[in-house]
PDB file of C-alpha atoms and ligand atoms in Angstrom:
ATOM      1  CA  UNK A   1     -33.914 -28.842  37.561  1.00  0.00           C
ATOM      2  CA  UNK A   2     -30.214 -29.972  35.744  1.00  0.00           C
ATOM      3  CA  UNK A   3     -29.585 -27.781  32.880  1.00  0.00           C
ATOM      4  CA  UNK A   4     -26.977 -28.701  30.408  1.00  0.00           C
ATOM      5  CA  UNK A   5     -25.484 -26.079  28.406  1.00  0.00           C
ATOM      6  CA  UNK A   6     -23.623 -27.300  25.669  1.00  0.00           C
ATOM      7  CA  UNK A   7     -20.140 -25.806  25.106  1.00  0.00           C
ATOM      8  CA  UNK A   8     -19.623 -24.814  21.407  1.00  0.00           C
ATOM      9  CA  UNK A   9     -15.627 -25.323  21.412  1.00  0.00           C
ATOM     10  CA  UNK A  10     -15.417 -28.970  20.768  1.00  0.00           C
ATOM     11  CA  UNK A  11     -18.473 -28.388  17.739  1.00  0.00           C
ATOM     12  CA  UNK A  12     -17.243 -28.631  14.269  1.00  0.00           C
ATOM     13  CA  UNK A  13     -16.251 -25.082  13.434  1.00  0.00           C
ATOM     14  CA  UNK A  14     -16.923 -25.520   9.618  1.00  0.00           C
ATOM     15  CA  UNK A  15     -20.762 -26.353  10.105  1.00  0.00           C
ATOM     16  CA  UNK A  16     -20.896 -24.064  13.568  1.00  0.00           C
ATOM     17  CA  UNK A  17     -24.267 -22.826  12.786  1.00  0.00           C
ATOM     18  CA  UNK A  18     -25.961 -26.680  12.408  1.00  0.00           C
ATOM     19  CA  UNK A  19     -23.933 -27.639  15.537  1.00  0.00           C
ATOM     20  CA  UNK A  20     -25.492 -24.848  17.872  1.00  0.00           C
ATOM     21  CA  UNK A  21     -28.960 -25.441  15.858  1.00  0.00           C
ATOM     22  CA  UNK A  22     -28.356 -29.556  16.946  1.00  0.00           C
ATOM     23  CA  UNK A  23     -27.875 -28.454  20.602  1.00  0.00           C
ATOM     24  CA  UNK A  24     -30.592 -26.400  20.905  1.00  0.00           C
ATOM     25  CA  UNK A  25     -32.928 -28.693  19.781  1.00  0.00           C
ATOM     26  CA  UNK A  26     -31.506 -31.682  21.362  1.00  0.00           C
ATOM     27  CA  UNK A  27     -32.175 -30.215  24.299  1.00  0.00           C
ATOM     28  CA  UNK A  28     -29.478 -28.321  25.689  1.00  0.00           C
ATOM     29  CA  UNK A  29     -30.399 -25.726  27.984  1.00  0.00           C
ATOM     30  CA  UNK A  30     -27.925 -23.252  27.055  1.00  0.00           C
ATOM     31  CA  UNK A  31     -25.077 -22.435  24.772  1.00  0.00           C
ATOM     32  CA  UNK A  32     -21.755 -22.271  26.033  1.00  0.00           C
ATOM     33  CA  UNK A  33     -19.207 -20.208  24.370  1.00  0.00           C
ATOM     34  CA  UNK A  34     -15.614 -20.574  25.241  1.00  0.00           C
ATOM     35  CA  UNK A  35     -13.701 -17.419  24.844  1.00  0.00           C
ATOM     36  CA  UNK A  36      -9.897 -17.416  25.177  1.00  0.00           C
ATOM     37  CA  UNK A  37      -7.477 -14.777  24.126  1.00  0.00           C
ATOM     38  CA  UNK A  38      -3.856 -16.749  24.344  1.00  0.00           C
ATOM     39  CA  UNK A  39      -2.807 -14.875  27.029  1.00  0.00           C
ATOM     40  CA  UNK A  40      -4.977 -15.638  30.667  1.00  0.00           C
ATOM     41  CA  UNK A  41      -5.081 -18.937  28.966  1.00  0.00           C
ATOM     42  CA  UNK A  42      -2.705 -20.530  26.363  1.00  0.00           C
ATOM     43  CA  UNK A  43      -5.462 -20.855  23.508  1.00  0.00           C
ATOM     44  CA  UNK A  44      -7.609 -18.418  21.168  1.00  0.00           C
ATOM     45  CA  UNK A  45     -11.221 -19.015  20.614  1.00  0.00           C
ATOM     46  CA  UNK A  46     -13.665 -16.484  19.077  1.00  0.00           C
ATOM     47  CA  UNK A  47     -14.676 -13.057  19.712  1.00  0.00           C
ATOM     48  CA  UNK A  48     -18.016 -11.283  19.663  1.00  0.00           C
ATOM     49  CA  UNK A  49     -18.759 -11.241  15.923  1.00  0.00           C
ATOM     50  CA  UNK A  50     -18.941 -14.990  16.246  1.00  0.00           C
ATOM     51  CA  UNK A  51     -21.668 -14.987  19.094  1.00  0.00           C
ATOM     52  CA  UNK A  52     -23.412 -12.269  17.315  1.00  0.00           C
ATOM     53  CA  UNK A  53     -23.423 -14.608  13.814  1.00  0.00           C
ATOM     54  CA  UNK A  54     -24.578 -17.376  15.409  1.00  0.00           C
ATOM     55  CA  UNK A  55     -27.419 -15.643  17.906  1.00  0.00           C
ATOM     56  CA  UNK A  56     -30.352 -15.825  15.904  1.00  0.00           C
ATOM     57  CA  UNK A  57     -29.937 -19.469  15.279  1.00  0.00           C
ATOM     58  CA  UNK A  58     -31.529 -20.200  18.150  1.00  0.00           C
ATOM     59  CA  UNK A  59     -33.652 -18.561  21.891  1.00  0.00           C
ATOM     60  CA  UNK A  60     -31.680 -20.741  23.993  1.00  0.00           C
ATOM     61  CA  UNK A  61     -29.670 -18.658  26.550  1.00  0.00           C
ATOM     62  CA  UNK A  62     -25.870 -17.681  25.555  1.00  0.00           C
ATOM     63  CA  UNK A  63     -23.274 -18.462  28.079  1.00  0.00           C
ATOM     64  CA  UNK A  64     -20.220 -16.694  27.569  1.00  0.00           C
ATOM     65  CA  UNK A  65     -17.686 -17.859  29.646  1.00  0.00           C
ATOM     66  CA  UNK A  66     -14.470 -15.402  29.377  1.00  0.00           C
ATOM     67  CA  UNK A  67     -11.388 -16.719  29.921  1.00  0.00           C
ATOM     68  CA  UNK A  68      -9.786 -13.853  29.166  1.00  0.00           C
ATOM     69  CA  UNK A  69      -7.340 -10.585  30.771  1.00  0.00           C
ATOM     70  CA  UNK A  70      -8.870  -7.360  31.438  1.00  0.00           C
ATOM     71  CA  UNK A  71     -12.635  -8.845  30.881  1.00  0.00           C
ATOM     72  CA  UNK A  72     -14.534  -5.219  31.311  1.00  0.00           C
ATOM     73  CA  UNK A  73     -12.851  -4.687  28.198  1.00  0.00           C
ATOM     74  CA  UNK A  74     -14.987  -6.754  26.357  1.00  0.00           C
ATOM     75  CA  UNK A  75     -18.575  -6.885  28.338  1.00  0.00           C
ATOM     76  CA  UNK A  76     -20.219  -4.223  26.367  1.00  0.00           C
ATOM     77  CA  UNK A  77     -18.964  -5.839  22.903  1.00  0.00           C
ATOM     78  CA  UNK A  78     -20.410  -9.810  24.322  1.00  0.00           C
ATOM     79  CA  UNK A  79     -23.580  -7.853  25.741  1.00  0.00           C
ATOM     80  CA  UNK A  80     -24.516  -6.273  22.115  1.00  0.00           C
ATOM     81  CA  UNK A  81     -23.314  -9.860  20.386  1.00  0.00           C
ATOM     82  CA  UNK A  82     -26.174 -11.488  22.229  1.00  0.00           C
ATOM     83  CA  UNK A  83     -24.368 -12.655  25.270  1.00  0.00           C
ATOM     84  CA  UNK A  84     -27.373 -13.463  28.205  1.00  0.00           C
ATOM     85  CA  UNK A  85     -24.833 -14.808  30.899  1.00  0.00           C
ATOM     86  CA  UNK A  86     -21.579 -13.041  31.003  1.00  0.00           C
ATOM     87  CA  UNK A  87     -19.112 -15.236  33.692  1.00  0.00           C
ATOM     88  CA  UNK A  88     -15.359 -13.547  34.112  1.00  0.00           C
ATOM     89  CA  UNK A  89     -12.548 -15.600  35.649  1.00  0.00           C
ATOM     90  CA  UNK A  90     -12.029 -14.338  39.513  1.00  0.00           C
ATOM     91  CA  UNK A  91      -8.503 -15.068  38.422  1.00  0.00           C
ATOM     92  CA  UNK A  92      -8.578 -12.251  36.015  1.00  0.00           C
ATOM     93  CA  UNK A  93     -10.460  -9.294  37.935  1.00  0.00           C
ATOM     94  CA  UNK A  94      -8.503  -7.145  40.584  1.00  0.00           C
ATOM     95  CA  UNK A  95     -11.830  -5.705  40.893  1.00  0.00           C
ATOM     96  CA  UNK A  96     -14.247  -8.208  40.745  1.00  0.00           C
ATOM     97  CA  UNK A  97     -17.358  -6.174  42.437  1.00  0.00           C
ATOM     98  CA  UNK A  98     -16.952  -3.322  39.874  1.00  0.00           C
ATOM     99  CA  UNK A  99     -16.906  -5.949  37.279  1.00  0.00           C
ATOM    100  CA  UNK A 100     -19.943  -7.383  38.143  1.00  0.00           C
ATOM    101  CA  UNK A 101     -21.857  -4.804  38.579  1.00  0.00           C
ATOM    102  CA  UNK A 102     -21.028  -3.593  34.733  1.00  0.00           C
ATOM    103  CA  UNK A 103     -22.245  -6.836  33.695  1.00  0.00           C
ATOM    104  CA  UNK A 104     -25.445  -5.965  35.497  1.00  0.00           C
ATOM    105  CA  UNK A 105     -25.364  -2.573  34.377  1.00  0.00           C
ATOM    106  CA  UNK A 106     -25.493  -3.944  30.870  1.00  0.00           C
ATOM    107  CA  UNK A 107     -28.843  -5.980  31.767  1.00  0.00           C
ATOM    108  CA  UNK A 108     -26.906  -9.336  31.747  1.00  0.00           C
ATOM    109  CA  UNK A 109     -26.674 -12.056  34.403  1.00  0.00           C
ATOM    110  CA  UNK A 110     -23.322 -11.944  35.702  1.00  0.00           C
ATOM    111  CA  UNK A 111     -21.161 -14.765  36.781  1.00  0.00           C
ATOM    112  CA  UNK A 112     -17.603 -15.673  38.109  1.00  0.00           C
ATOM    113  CA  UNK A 113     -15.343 -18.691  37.260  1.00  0.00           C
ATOM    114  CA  UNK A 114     -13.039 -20.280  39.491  1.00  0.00           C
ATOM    115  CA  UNK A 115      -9.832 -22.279  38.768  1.00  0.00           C
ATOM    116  CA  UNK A 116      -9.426 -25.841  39.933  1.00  0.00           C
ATOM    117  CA  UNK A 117      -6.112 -24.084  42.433  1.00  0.00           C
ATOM    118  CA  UNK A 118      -8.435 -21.078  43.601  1.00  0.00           C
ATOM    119  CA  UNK A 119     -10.467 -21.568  46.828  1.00  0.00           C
ATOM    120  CA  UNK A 120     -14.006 -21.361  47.554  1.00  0.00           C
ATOM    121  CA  UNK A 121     -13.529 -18.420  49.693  1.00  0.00           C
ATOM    122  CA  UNK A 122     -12.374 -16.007  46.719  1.00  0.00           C
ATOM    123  CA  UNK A 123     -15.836 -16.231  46.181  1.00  0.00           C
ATOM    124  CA  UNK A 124     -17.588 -15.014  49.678  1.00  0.00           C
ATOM    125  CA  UNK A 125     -17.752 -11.715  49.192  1.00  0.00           C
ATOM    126  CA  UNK A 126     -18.960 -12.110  45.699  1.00  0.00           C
ATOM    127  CA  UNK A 127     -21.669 -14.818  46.102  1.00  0.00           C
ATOM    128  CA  UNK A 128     -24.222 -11.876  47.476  1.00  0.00           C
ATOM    129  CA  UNK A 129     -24.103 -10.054  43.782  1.00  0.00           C
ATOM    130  CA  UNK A 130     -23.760 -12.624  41.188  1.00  0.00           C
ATOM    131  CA  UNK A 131     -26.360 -14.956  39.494  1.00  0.00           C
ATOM    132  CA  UNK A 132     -23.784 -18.191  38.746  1.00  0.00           C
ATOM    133  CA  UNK A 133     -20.805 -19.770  40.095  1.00  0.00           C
ATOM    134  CA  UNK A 134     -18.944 -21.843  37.702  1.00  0.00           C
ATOM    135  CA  UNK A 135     -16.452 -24.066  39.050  1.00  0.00           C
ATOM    136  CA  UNK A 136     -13.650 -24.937  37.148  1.00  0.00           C
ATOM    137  CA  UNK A 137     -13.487 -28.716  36.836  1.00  0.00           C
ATOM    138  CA  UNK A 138      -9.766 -28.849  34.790  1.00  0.00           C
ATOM    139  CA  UNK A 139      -7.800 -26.278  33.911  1.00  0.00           C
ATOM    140  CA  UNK A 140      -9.126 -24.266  31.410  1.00  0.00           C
ATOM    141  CA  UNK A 141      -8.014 -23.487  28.339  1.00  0.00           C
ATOM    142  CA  UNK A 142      -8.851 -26.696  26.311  1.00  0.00           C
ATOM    143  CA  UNK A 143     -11.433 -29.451  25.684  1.00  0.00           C
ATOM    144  CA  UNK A 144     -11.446 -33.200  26.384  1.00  0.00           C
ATOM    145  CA  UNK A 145      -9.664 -32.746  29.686  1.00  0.00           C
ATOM    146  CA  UNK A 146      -9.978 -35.228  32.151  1.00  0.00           C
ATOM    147  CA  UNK A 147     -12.609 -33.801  35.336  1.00  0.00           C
ATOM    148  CA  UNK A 148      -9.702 -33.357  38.357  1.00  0.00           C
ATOM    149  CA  UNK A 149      -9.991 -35.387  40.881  1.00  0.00           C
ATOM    150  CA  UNK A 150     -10.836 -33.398  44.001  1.00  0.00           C
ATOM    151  CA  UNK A 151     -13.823 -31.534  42.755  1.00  0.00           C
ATOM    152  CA  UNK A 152     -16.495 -33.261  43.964  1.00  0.00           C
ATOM    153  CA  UNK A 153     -15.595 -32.217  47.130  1.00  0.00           C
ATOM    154  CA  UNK A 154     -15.066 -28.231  45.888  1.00  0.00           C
ATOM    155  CA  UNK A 155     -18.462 -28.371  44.207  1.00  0.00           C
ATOM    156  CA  UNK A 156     -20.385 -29.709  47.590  1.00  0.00           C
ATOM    157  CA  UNK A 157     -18.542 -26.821  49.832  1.00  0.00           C
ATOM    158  CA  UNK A 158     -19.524 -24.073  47.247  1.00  0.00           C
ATOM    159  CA  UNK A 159     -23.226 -25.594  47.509  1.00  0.00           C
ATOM    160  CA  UNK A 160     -23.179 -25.413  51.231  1.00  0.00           C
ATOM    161  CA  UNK A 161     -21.984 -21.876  51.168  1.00  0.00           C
ATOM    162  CA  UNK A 162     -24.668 -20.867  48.292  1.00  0.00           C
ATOM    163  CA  UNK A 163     -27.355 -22.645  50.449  1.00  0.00           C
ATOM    164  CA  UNK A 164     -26.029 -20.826  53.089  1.00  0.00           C
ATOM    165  CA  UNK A 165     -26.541 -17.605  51.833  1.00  0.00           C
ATOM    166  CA  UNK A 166     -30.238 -18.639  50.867  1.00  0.00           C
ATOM    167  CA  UNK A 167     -29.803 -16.507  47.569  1.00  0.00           C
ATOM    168  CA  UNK A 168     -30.416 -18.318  43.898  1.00  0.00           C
ATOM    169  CA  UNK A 169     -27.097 -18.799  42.286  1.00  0.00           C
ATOM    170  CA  UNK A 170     -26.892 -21.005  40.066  1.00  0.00           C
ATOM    171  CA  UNK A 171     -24.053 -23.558  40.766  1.00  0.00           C
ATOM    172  CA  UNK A 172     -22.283 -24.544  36.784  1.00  0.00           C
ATOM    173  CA  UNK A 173     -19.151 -27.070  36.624  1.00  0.00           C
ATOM    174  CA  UNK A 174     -16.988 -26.884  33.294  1.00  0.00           C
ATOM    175  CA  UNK A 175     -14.146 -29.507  32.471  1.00  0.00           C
ATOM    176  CA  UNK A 176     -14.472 -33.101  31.962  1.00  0.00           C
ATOM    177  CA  UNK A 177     -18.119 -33.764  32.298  1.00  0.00           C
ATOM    178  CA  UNK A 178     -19.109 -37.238  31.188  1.00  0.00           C
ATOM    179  CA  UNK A 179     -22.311 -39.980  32.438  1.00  0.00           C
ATOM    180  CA  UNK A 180     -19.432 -40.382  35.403  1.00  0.00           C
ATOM    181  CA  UNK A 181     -18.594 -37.204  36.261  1.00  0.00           C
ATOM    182  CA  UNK A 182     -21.758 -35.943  35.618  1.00  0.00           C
ATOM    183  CA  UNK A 183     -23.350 -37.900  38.245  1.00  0.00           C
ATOM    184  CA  UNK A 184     -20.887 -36.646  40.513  1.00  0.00           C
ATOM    185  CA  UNK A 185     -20.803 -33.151  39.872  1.00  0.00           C
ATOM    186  CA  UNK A 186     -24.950 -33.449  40.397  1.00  0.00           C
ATOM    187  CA  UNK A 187     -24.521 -35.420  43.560  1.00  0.00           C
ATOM    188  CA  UNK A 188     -22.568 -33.007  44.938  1.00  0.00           C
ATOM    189  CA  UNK A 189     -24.634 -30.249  44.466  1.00  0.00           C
ATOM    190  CA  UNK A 190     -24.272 -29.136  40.863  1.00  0.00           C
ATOM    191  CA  UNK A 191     -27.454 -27.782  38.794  1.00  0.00           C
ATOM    192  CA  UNK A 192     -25.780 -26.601  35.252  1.00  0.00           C
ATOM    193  CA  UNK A 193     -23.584 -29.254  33.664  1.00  0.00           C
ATOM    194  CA  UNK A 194     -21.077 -27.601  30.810  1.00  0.00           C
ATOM    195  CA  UNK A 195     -20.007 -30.191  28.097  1.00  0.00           C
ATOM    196  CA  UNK A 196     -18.305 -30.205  25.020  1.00  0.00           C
ATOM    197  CA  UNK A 197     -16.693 -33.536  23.781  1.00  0.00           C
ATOM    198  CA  UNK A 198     -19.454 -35.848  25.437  1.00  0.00           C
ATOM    199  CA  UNK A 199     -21.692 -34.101  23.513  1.00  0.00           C
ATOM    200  CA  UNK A 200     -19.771 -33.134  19.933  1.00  0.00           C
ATOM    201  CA  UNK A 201     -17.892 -36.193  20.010  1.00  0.00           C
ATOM    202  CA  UNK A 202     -20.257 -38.460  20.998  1.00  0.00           C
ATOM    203  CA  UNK A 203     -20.718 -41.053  17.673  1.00  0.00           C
ATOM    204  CA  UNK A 204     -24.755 -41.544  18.866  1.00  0.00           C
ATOM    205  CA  UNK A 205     -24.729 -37.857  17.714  1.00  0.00           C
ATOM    206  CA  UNK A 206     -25.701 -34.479  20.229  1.00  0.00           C
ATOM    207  CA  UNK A 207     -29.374 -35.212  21.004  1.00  0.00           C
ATOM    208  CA  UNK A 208     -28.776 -38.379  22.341  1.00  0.00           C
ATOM    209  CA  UNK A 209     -25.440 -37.233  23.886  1.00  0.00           C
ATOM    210  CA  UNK A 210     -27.610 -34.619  25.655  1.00  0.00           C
ATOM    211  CA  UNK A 211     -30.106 -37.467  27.067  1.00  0.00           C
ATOM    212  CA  UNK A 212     -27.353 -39.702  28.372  1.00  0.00           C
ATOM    213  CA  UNK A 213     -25.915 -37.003  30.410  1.00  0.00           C
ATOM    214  CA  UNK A 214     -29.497 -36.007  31.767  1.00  0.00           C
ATOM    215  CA  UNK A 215     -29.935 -39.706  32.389  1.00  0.00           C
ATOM    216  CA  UNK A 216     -26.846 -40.636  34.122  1.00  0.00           C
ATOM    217  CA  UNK A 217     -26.838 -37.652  36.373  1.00  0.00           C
ATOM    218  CA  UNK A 218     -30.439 -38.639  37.940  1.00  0.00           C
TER     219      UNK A 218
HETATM  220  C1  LIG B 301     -12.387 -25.444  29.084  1.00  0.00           C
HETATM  221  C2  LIG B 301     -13.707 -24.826  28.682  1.00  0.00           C
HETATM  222  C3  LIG B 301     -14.789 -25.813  28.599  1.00  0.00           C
HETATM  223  C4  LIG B 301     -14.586 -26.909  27.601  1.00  0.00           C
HETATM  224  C5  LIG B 301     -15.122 -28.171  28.191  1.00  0.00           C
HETATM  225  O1  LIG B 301     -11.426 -24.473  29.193  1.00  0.00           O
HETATM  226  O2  LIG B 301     -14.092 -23.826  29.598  1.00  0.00           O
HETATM  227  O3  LIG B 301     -16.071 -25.222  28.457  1.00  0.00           O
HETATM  228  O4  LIG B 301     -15.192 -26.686  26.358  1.00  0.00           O
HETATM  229  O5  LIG B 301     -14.848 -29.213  27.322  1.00  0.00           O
HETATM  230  P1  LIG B 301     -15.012 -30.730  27.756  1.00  0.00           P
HETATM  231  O6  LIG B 301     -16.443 -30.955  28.107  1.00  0.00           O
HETATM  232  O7  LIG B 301     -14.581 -31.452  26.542  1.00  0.00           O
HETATM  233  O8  LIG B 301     -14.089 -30.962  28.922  1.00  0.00           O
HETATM  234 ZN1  LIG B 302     -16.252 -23.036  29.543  1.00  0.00          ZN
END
């Protein structure tokens, strides 16, 4: 069961609303907002009164990925916005459990980010509590980054430990996802692809965008 979830930063901003409507009913399994604040990465996105603008455009499932400092700042704000999966950056969380469980506290599916540089293993103690594991596929902070090198390899060792622990996480890879990379991010054990340009960018338009990546990933 591949779920894409479309990521909203490389949509055109001036018609935002028709973009995530587009997605949705293309087919993309969730909505993927990029939040940056400039500081844990050197870009600024949107905030909360975007997500909660754009919520009732569609029921498809909000994925707020926070690339931001100090993330238990903002839960509660994402939560009320409309947020359904809230993922933090382990980069950005001294304490990750208390995190985590705030983001359950708040009725949300909680889920942790890690950088292409950051091992697997920041994640062991983690993987018990959480609902996702995204691995990082570039560095984030940008779109239309070419997927690093290496990862296939990261993604399979992160399935083998989530197989391991015989819990349902889902496993999400963000960064460079294209028909290539997608095929190797799903051979190696990934089950929620995250793109932006290939599907914004693409001149077939997002539906069909949506299908090719479904395609070349069988
Ligand atoms: C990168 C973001 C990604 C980004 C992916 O920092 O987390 O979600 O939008 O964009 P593409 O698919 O263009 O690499
Ligand atoms: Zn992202």
């Amino acid at each position: 069961m591949l779920k894409i979830a479309a990521s909203i930063l490389s949509a055109d901003f001036s018609r935002l609303g028709e973009q995530v409507r587009e997605a949705a009913q293309g087919g993309a399994d969730y909505i993927h907002v990029d939040v940056m604040d400039g500081h844990f990465v050197p870009n600024m996105t949107i905030g909360p009164v975007v997500v909660r603008s754009i919520r009732g455009l569609t029921d498809r499932p909000f994925d707020v990925h926070l690339m931001i400092e100090s993330p238990e700042r903002y839960l509660a704000d994402f939560a009320e916005a409309g947020a359904d999966i809230l993922t933090v950056q382990q980069e950005a969380c001294i304490h990750l459990h208390r995190v985590v469980e705030e983001i359950k506290g708040l009725g949300k599916r909680a889920g942790v980010a890690i950088n292409p540089a950051t091992p697997n293993i920041m994640l062991k103690e983690i993987l018990p509590f959480i609902d996702l594991v995204l691995v990082m596929t570039v560095n984030p902070g940008f779109g239309g980054q070419s997927f690093i090198e290496t990862m296939p390899a990261k993604i399979a060792e992160m399935r083998q430990m989530i197989d391991a622990l015989g819990r349902d996480v889902e496993l999400e890879v963000d960064g460079g996802i294209h028909s290539e990379t997608a095929s190797r991010a799903v051979r190696a054990g990934a089950r929620v692809l995250v793109s932006g340009s290939a599907i914004f960018a693409d001149p077939d338009g997002v539906e069909r965008a949506i299908q090719k990546l479904r395609s070349s990933a069988k």
